[in-house]
């Protein structure tokens, strides 16, 4: 027996299984392909926030008093946040609930695939759709609704960390809420209703200056309000900060709240996520 034979690892005759990261990449590619193949879903996913932006920016097209901006600029910044939450919180909350109800999760759990690979696949899907959604809204906002893109590296940095923390927290919250619907059929109602309410009280459709303080205080517990505020701070001039509840952008508080939601959302996922529906035990 040679030295090389002694040092060589034992051969069992079975191929080594890919790791969770590698399988997660493949799972992500599969999720993205499945999403793209459903053309009606792609069209409505990307068109929904654009249509709402066009409606609100066209109806409320005047200048905002004492803020140095137009109403369309204000709506464009908030709609970017809503679009990100739509492709993360809403999309995952509904799709995972349906997959659980159709026993897709149960079958995946019975395969050698590490559970982490499934969630990594969802992460890649959310990132891909989130970047695409944001790109579409930035394009339409800047071309049609006077949205000024950041002109400094510092502003783009603020945009980047708000995007990453916001989409992460919303995705984790979507995974957590996916365990709440009793069936796949009820998932849309369970997930869409709180998301719709949050959009109205977080400054997406209604300027925060006209939302009662007690509703703003409720919205402050959730990431959407802080994403909207952060993106307004990125895309709007400093003069527009007078519209905020605190009279400033509060980037430090935004980072703390969104970071807390990333941690809290992960804890919620670990405590509530189920691979089987309630009917299956």
PDB file of N, CA and C in Angstrom, residues 40-121:
ATOM      1  N   UNK A  40     -48.797  35.750 -16.904  1.00  0.00           N
ATOM      2  CA  UNK A  40     -49.800  36.621 -16.301  1.00  0.00           C
ATOM      3  C   UNK A  40     -49.372  37.075 -14.916  1.00  0.00           C
ATOM      4  N   UNK A  41     -48.735  36.178 -14.146  1.00  0.00           N
ATOM      5  CA  UNK A  41     -48.249  36.549 -12.822  1.00  0.00           C
ATOM      6  C   UNK A  41     -47.145  37.595 -12.923  1.00  0.00           C
ATOM      7  N   UNK A  42     -46.245  37.433 -13.886  1.00  0.00           N
ATOM      8  CA  UNK A  42     -45.160  38.396 -14.079  1.00  0.00           C
ATOM      9  C   UNK A  42     -45.720  39.773 -14.428  1.00  0.00           C
ATOM     10  N   UNK A  43     -46.675  39.798 -15.361  1.00  0.00           N
ATOM     11  CA  UNK A  43     -47.243  41.077 -15.801  1.00  0.00           C
ATOM     12  C   UNK A  43     -47.929  41.791 -14.655  1.00  0.00           C
ATOM     13  N   UNK A  44     -48.776  41.073 -13.912  1.00  0.00           N
ATOM     14  CA  UNK A  44     -49.519  41.719 -12.836  1.00  0.00           C
ATOM     15  C   UNK A  44     -48.617  42.086 -11.659  1.00  0.00           C
ATOM     16  N   UNK A  45     -47.598  41.284 -11.396  1.00  0.00           N
ATOM     17  CA  UNK A  45     -46.683  41.591 -10.295  1.00  0.00           C
ATOM     18  C   UNK A  45     -45.979  42.916 -10.521  1.00  0.00           C
ATOM     19  N   UNK A  46     -45.480  43.125 -11.728  1.00  0.00           N
ATOM     20  CA  UNK A  46     -44.733  44.342 -12.023  1.00  0.00           C
ATOM     21  C   UNK A  46     -45.634  45.508 -12.404  1.00  0.00           C
ATOM     22  N   UNK A  47     -46.820  45.210 -12.943  1.00  0.00           N
ATOM     23  CA  UNK A  47     -47.703  46.286 -13.387  1.00  0.00           C
ATOM     24  C   UNK A  47     -48.491  46.888 -12.234  1.00  0.00           C
ATOM     25  N   UNK A  48     -48.786  46.106 -11.205  1.00  0.00           N
ATOM     26  CA  UNK A  48     -49.651  46.579 -10.123  1.00  0.00           C
ATOM     27  C   UNK A  48     -49.139  47.869  -9.480  1.00  0.00           C
ATOM     28  N   UNK A  49     -47.904  47.921  -8.967  1.00  0.00           N
ATOM     29  CA  UNK A  49     -47.457  49.175  -8.351  1.00  0.00           C
ATOM     30  C   UNK A  49     -47.288  50.306  -9.358  1.00  0.00           C
ATOM     31  N   UNK A  50     -46.953  49.982 -10.596  1.00  0.00           N
ATOM     32  CA  UNK A  50     -46.806  51.027 -11.615  1.00  0.00           C
ATOM     33  C   UNK A  50     -48.159  51.673 -11.913  1.00  0.00           C
ATOM     34  N   UNK A  51     -49.204  50.848 -12.037  1.00  0.00           N
ATOM     35  CA  UNK A  51     -50.548  51.365 -12.307  1.00  0.00           C
ATOM     36  C   UNK A  51     -51.027  52.238 -11.149  1.00  0.00           C
ATOM     37  N   UNK A  52     -50.809  51.775  -9.922  1.00  0.00           N
ATOM     38  CA  UNK A  52     -51.231  52.569  -8.766  1.00  0.00           C
ATOM     39  C   UNK A  52     -50.436  53.870  -8.665  1.00  0.00           C
ATOM     40  N   UNK A  53     -49.161  53.801  -8.993  1.00  0.00           N
ATOM     41  CA  UNK A  53     -48.353  55.020  -9.004  1.00  0.00           C
ATOM     42  C   UNK A  53     -48.889  56.002 -10.031  1.00  0.00           C
ATOM     43  N   UNK A  54     -49.214  55.504 -11.213  1.00  0.00           N
ATOM     44  CA  UNK A  54     -49.744  56.371 -12.260  1.00  0.00           C
ATOM     45  C   UNK A  54     -51.074  56.986 -11.848  1.00  0.00           C
ATOM     46  N   UNK A  55     -51.946  56.202 -11.208  1.00  0.00           N
ATOM     47  CA  UNK A  55     -53.244  56.708 -10.787  1.00  0.00           C
ATOM     48  C   UNK A  55     -53.112  57.811  -9.734  1.00  0.00           C
ATOM     49  N   UNK A  56     -52.378  57.508  -8.654  1.00  0.00           N
ATOM     50  CA  UNK A  56     -52.269  58.477  -7.569  1.00  0.00           C
ATOM     51  C   UNK A  56     -51.471  59.710  -7.988  1.00  0.00           C
ATOM     52  N   UNK A  57     -50.408  59.498  -8.770  1.00  0.00           N
ATOM     53  CA  UNK A  57     -49.589  60.637  -9.201  1.00  0.00           C
ATOM     54  C   UNK A  57     -50.339  61.528 -10.190  1.00  0.00           C
ATOM     55  N   UNK A  58     -51.277  60.950 -10.939  1.00  0.00           N
ATOM     56  CA  UNK A  58     -52.059  61.732 -11.898  1.00  0.00           C
ATOM     57  C   UNK A  58     -53.206  62.465 -11.216  1.00  0.00           C
ATOM     58  N   UNK A  59     -53.845  61.792 -10.249  1.00  0.00           N
ATOM     59  CA  UNK A  59     -54.969  62.413  -9.549  1.00  0.00           C
ATOM     60  C   UNK A  59     -54.480  63.537  -8.632  1.00  0.00           C
ATOM     61  N   UNK A  60     -53.401  63.244  -7.878  1.00  0.00           N
ATOM     62  CA  UNK A  60     -52.845  64.244  -6.960  1.00  0.00           C
ATOM     63  C   UNK A  60     -51.524  64.756  -7.546  1.00  0.00           C
ATOM     64  N   UNK A  61     -51.634  65.662  -8.490  1.00  0.00           N
ATOM     65  CA  UNK A  61     -50.456  66.064  -9.267  1.00  0.00           C
ATOM     66  C   UNK A  61     -49.889  67.433  -8.874  1.00  0.00           C
ATOM     67  N   UNK A  62     -50.491  68.084  -7.886  1.00  0.00           N
ATOM     68  CA  UNK A  62     -50.022  69.415  -7.514  1.00  0.00           C
ATOM     69  C   UNK A  62     -48.776  69.378  -6.648  1.00  0.00           C
ATOM     70  N   UNK A  63     -48.329  70.544  -6.232  1.00  0.00           N
ATOM     71  CA  UNK A  63     -47.158  70.647  -5.370  1.00  0.00           C
ATOM     72  C   UNK A  63     -47.580  70.517  -3.911  1.00  0.00           C
ATOM     73  N   UNK A  64     -46.693  69.952  -3.109  1.00  0.00           N
ATOM     74  CA  UNK A  64     -46.946  69.774  -1.684  1.00  0.00           C
ATOM     75  C   UNK A  64     -46.496  71.038  -0.967  1.00  0.00           C
ATOM     76  N   UNK A  65     -47.383  71.621  -0.207  1.00  0.00           N
ATOM     77  CA  UNK A  65     -47.106  72.895   0.443  1.00  0.00           C
ATOM     78  C   UNK A  65     -45.945  72.801   1.424  1.00  0.00           C
ATOM     79  N   UNK A  66     -45.029  73.767   1.334  1.00  0.00           N
ATOM     80  CA  UNK A  66     -43.886  73.919   2.250  1.00  0.00           C
ATOM     81  C   UNK A  66     -42.878  72.774   2.179  1.00  0.00           C
ATOM     82  N   UNK A  67     -42.983  71.918   1.169  1.00  0.00           N
ATOM     83  CA  UNK A  67     -42.062  70.777   1.084  1.00  0.00           C
ATOM     84  C   UNK A  67     -41.128  70.843  -0.120  1.00  0.00           C
ATOM     85  N   UNK A  68     -41.436  71.679  -1.080  1.00  0.00           N
ATOM     86  CA  UNK A  68     -40.584  71.822  -2.249  1.00  0.00           C
ATOM     87  C   UNK A  68     -40.604  70.629  -3.186  1.00  0.00           C
ATOM     88  N   UNK A  69     -41.696  69.857  -3.170  1.00  0.00           N
ATOM     89  CA  UNK A  69     -41.808  68.680  -4.037  1.00  0.00           C
ATOM     90  C   UNK A  69     -43.218  68.627  -4.605  1.00  0.00           C
ATOM     91  N   UNK A  70     -43.395  67.747  -5.597  1.00  0.00           N
ATOM     92  CA  UNK A  70     -44.730  67.490  -6.130  1.00  0.00           C
ATOM     93  C   UNK A  70     -45.301  66.235  -5.472  1.00  0.00           C
ATOM     94  N   UNK A  71     -46.616  66.090  -5.546  1.00  0.00           N
ATOM     95  CA  UNK A  71     -47.263  64.903  -4.978  1.00  0.00           C
ATOM     96  C   UNK A  71     -46.799  63.633  -5.680  1.00  0.00           C
ATOM     97  N   UNK A  72     -46.522  63.727  -6.982  1.00  0.00           N
ATOM     98  CA  UNK A  72     -46.075  62.546  -7.719  1.00  0.00           C
ATOM     99  C   UNK A  72     -44.728  62.058  -7.206  1.00  0.00           C
ATOM    100  N   UNK A  73     -43.823  62.958  -6.836  1.00  0.00           N
ATOM    101  CA  UNK A  73     -42.549  62.549  -6.250  1.00  0.00           C
ATOM    102  C   UNK A  73     -42.760  61.832  -4.923  1.00  0.00           C
ATOM    103  N   UNK A  74     -43.685  62.332  -4.136  1.00  0.00           N
ATOM    104  CA  UNK A  74     -43.984  61.733  -2.837  1.00  0.00           C
ATOM    105  C   UNK A  74     -44.535  60.329  -3.002  1.00  0.00           C
ATOM    106  N   UNK A  75     -45.456  60.145  -3.945  1.00  0.00           N
ATOM    107  CA  UNK A  75     -46.040  58.820  -4.164  1.00  0.00           C
ATOM    108  C   UNK A  75     -45.030  57.848  -4.771  1.00  0.00           C
ATOM    109  N   UNK A  76     -44.160  58.329  -5.637  1.00  0.00           N
ATOM    110  CA  UNK A  76     -43.176  57.452  -6.266  1.00  0.00           C
ATOM    111  C   UNK A  76     -42.247  56.839  -5.231  1.00  0.00           C
ATOM    112  N   UNK A  77     -41.793  57.630  -4.258  1.00  0.00           N
ATOM    113  CA  UNK A  77     -40.898  57.112  -3.226  1.00  0.00           C
ATOM    114  C   UNK A  77     -41.591  56.058  -2.368  1.00  0.00           C
ATOM    115  N   UNK A  78     -42.851  56.314  -1.979  1.00  0.00           N
ATOM    116  CA  UNK A  78     -43.572  55.353  -1.155  1.00  0.00           C
ATOM    117  C   UNK A  78     -43.933  54.094  -1.901  1.00  0.00           C
ATOM    118  N   UNK A  79     -44.223  54.210  -3.200  1.00  0.00           N
ATOM    119  CA  UNK A  79     -44.617  53.044  -3.975  1.00  0.00           C
ATOM    120  C   UNK A  79     -43.455  52.080  -4.175  1.00  0.00           C
ATOM    121  N   UNK A  80     -42.232  52.581  -4.174  1.00  0.00           N
ATOM    122  CA  UNK A  80     -41.068  51.696  -4.268  1.00  0.00           C
ATOM    123  C   UNK A  80     -41.028  50.764  -3.061  1.00  0.00           C
ATOM    124  N   UNK A  81     -41.293  51.314  -1.873  1.00  0.00           N
ATOM    125  CA  UNK A  81     -41.322  50.488  -0.669  1.00  0.00           C
ATOM    126  C   UNK A  81     -42.445  49.459  -0.731  1.00  0.00           C
ATOM    127  N   UNK A  82     -43.630  49.886  -1.196  1.00  0.00           N
ATOM    128  CA  UNK A  82     -44.755  48.968  -1.309  1.00  0.00           C
ATOM    129  C   UNK A  82     -44.464  47.855  -2.308  1.00  0.00           C
ATOM    130  N   UNK A  83     -43.785  48.195  -3.406  1.00  0.00           N
ATOM    131  CA  UNK A  83     -43.429  47.178  -4.397  1.00  0.00           C
ATOM    132  C   UNK A  83     -42.493  46.132  -3.825  1.00  0.00           C
ATOM    133  N   UNK A  84     -41.529  46.559  -3.020  1.00  0.00           N
ATOM    134  CA  UNK A  84     -40.597  45.623  -2.395  1.00  0.00           C
ATOM    135  C   UNK A  84     -41.333  44.696  -1.429  1.00  0.00           C
ATOM    136  N   UNK A  85     -42.246  45.258  -0.620  1.00  0.00           N
ATOM    137  CA  UNK A  85     -42.993  44.420   0.313  1.00  0.00           C
ATOM    138  C   UNK A  85     -43.941  43.482  -0.423  1.00  0.00           C
ATOM    139  N   UNK A  86     -44.427  43.907  -1.574  1.00  0.00           N
ATOM    140  CA  UNK A  86     -45.328  43.073  -2.356  1.00  0.00           C
ATOM    141  C   UNK A  86     -44.643  41.794  -2.838  1.00  0.00           C
ATOM    142  N   UNK A  87     -43.409  41.914  -3.358  1.00  0.00           N
ATOM    143  CA  UNK A  87     -42.721  40.741  -3.903  1.00  0.00           C
ATOM    144  C   UNK A  87     -42.043  39.906  -2.822  1.00  0.00           C
ATOM    145  N   UNK A  88     -42.053  40.380  -1.592  1.00  0.00           N
ATOM    146  CA  UNK A  88     -41.435  39.617  -0.506  1.00  0.00           C
ATOM    147  C   UNK A  88     -42.499  39.119   0.466  1.00  0.00           C
ATOM    148  N   UNK A  89     -43.071  40.004   1.257  1.00  0.00           N
ATOM    149  CA  UNK A  89     -44.072  39.616   2.255  1.00  0.00           C
ATOM    150  C   UNK A  89     -45.299  38.968   1.617  1.00  0.00           C
ATOM    151  N   UNK A  90     -45.928  39.678   0.693  1.00  0.00           N
ATOM    152  CA  UNK A  90     -47.167  39.169   0.105  1.00  0.00           C
ATOM    153  C   UNK A  90     -46.921  37.923  -0.735  1.00  0.00           C
ATOM    154  N   UNK A  91     -45.907  37.962  -1.573  1.00  0.00           N
ATOM    155  CA  UNK A  91     -45.646  36.838  -2.468  1.00  0.00           C
ATOM    156  C   UNK A  91     -45.303  35.564  -1.697  1.00  0.00           C
ATOM    157  N   UNK A  92     -44.402  35.659  -0.724  1.00  0.00           N
ATOM    158  CA  UNK A  92     -44.015  34.478   0.035  1.00  0.00           C
ATOM    159  C   UNK A  92     -45.146  33.999   0.935  1.00  0.00           C
ATOM    160  N   UNK A  93     -45.850  34.923   1.557  1.00  0.00           N
ATOM    161  CA  UNK A  93     -46.938  34.534   2.448  1.00  0.00           C
ATOM    162  C   UNK A  93     -47.993  33.707   1.740  1.00  0.00           C
ATOM    163  N   UNK A  94     -48.300  34.063   0.497  1.00  0.00           N
ATOM    164  CA  UNK A  94     -49.331  33.341  -0.258  1.00  0.00           C
ATOM    165  C   UNK A  94     -48.772  32.070  -0.882  1.00  0.00           C
ATOM    166  N   UNK A  95     -47.616  32.169  -1.542  1.00  0.00           N
ATOM    167  CA  UNK A  95     -47.087  31.015  -2.283  1.00  0.00           C
ATOM    168  C   UNK A  95     -46.694  29.863  -1.362  1.00  0.00           C
ATOM    169  N   UNK A  96     -46.092  30.159  -0.222  1.00  0.00           N
ATOM    170  CA  UNK A  96     -45.687  29.092   0.692  1.00  0.00           C
ATOM    171  C   UNK A  96     -46.917  28.422   1.303  1.00  0.00           C
ATOM    172  N   UNK A  97     -47.944  29.210   1.626  1.00  0.00           N
ATOM    173  CA  UNK A  97     -49.182  28.634   2.160  1.00  0.00           C
ATOM    174  C   UNK A  97     -49.813  27.678   1.147  1.00  0.00           C
ATOM    175  N   UNK A  98     -49.793  28.054  -0.132  1.00  0.00           N
ATOM    176  CA  UNK A  98     -50.351  27.189  -1.183  1.00  0.00           C
ATOM    177  C   UNK A  98     -49.504  25.930  -1.328  1.00  0.00           C
ATOM    178  N   UNK A  99     -48.181  26.066  -1.319  1.00  0.00           N
ATOM    179  CA  UNK A  99     -47.304  24.901  -1.431  1.00  0.00           C
ATOM    180  C   UNK A  99     -47.492  23.951  -0.246  1.00  0.00           C
ATOM    181  N   UNK A 100     -47.717  24.502   0.928  1.00  0.00           N
ATOM    182  CA  UNK A 100     -47.970  23.650   2.092  1.00  0.00           C
ATOM    183  C   UNK A 100     -49.286  22.900   1.927  1.00  0.00           C
ATOM    184  N   UNK A 101     -50.324  23.614   1.471  1.00  0.00           N
ATOM    185  CA  UNK A 101     -51.631  23.009   1.319  1.00  0.00           C
ATOM    186  C   UNK A 101     -51.623  21.922   0.247  1.00  0.00           C
ATOM    187  N   UNK A 102     -50.828  22.112  -0.794  1.00  0.00           N
ATOM    188  CA  UNK A 102     -50.745  21.140  -1.878  1.00  0.00           C
ATOM    189  C   UNK A 102     -49.716  20.044  -1.600  1.00  0.00           C
ATOM    190  N   UNK A 103     -49.184  20.025  -0.379  1.00  0.00           N
ATOM    191  CA  UNK A 103     -48.242  18.999   0.104  1.00  0.00           C
ATOM    192  C   UNK A 103     -46.882  19.039  -0.611  1.00  0.00           C
ATOM    193  N   UNK A 104     -46.602  20.178  -1.269  1.00  0.00           N
ATOM    194  CA  UNK A 104     -45.281  20.323  -1.896  1.00  0.00           C
ATOM    195  C   UNK A 104     -44.199  20.365  -0.822  1.00  0.00           C
ATOM    196  N   UNK A 105     -44.439  21.111   0.259  1.00  0.00           N
ATOM    197  CA  UNK A 105     -43.450  21.198   1.336  1.00  0.00           C
ATOM    198  C   UNK A 105     -43.223  19.839   1.983  1.00  0.00           C
ATOM    199  N   UNK A 106     -44.301  19.089   2.159  1.00  0.00           N
ATOM    200  CA  UNK A 106     -44.181  17.770   2.793  1.00  0.00           C
ATOM    201  C   UNK A 106     -43.318  16.839   1.954  1.00  0.00           C
ATOM    202  N   UNK A 107     -43.490  16.890   0.638  1.00  0.00           N
ATOM    203  CA  UNK A 107     -42.676  16.038  -0.242  1.00  0.00           C
ATOM    204  C   UNK A 107     -41.219  16.488  -0.239  1.00  0.00           C
ATOM    205  N   UNK A 108     -40.992  17.808  -0.257  1.00  0.00           N
ATOM    206  CA  UNK A 108     -39.620  18.310  -0.227  1.00  0.00           C
ATOM    207  C   UNK A 108     -38.924  17.937   1.075  1.00  0.00           C
ATOM    208  N   UNK A 109     -39.687  17.967   2.176  1.00  0.00           N
ATOM    209  CA  UNK A 109     -39.095  17.629   3.484  1.00  0.00           C
ATOM    210  C   UNK A 109     -38.671  16.174   3.536  1.00  0.00           C
ATOM    211  N   UNK A 110     -39.292  15.326   2.723  1.00  0.00           N
ATOM    212  CA  UNK A 110     -38.947  13.908   2.703  1.00  0.00           C
ATOM    213  C   UNK A 110     -37.786  13.575   1.794  1.00  0.00           C
ATOM    214  N   UNK A 111     -37.223  14.567   1.104  1.00  0.00           N
ATOM    215  CA  UNK A 111     -36.069  14.340   0.229  1.00  0.00           C
ATOM    216  C   UNK A 111     -34.779  14.634   0.983  1.00  0.00           C
ATOM    217  N   UNK A 112     -33.638  14.216   0.429  1.00  0.00           N
ATOM    218  CA  UNK A 112     -32.350  14.518   1.096  1.00  0.00           C
ATOM    219  C   UNK A 112     -31.958  15.993   1.061  1.00  0.00           C
ATOM    220  N   UNK A 113     -32.743  16.826   0.360  1.00  0.00           N
ATOM    221  CA  UNK A 113     -32.405  18.249   0.260  1.00  0.00           C
ATOM    222  C   UNK A 113     -32.443  18.898   1.638  1.00  0.00           C
ATOM    223  N   UNK A 114     -31.375  19.609   2.033  1.00  0.00           N
ATOM    224  CA  UNK A 114     -31.391  20.311   3.327  1.00  0.00           C
ATOM    225  C   UNK A 114     -32.504  21.355   3.353  1.00  0.00           C
ATOM    226  N   UNK A 115     -33.209  21.502   4.473  1.00  0.00           N
ATOM    227  CA  UNK A 115     -34.278  22.506   4.558  1.00  0.00           C
ATOM    228  C   UNK A 115     -33.800  23.915   4.190  1.00  0.00           C
ATOM    229  N   UNK A 116     -32.535  24.220   4.525  1.00  0.00           N
ATOM    230  CA  UNK A 116     -32.011  25.556   4.232  1.00  0.00           C
ATOM    231  C   UNK A 116     -32.023  25.850   2.739  1.00  0.00           C
ATOM    232  N   UNK A 117     -31.890  24.819   1.893  1.00  0.00           N
ATOM    233  CA  UNK A 117     -31.856  25.026   0.452  1.00  0.00           C
ATOM    234  C   UNK A 117     -33.194  25.549  -0.058  1.00  0.00           C
ATOM    235  N   UNK A 118     -34.273  25.091   0.532  1.00  0.00           N
ATOM    236  CA  UNK A 118     -35.604  25.571   0.134  1.00  0.00           C
ATOM    237  C   UNK A 118     -35.726  27.065   0.394  1.00  0.00           C
ATOM    238  N   UNK A 119     -35.316  27.490   1.586  1.00  0.00           N
ATOM    239  CA  UNK A 119     -35.435  28.911   1.940  1.00  0.00           C
ATOM    240  C   UNK A 119     -34.448  29.759   1.142  1.00  0.00           C
ATOM    241  N   UNK A 120     -33.273  29.235   0.843  1.00  0.00           N
ATOM    242  CA  UNK A 120     -32.333  29.958  -0.006  1.00  0.00           C
ATOM    243  C   UNK A 120     -32.922  30.173  -1.396  1.00  0.00           C
ATOM    244  N   UNK A 121     -33.636  29.169  -1.888  1.00  0.00           N
ATOM    245  CA  UNK A 121     -34.288  29.321  -3.182  1.00  0.00           C
ATOM    246  C   UNK A 121     -35.300  30.452  -3.171  1.00  0.00           C
TER     247      UNK A 121
END
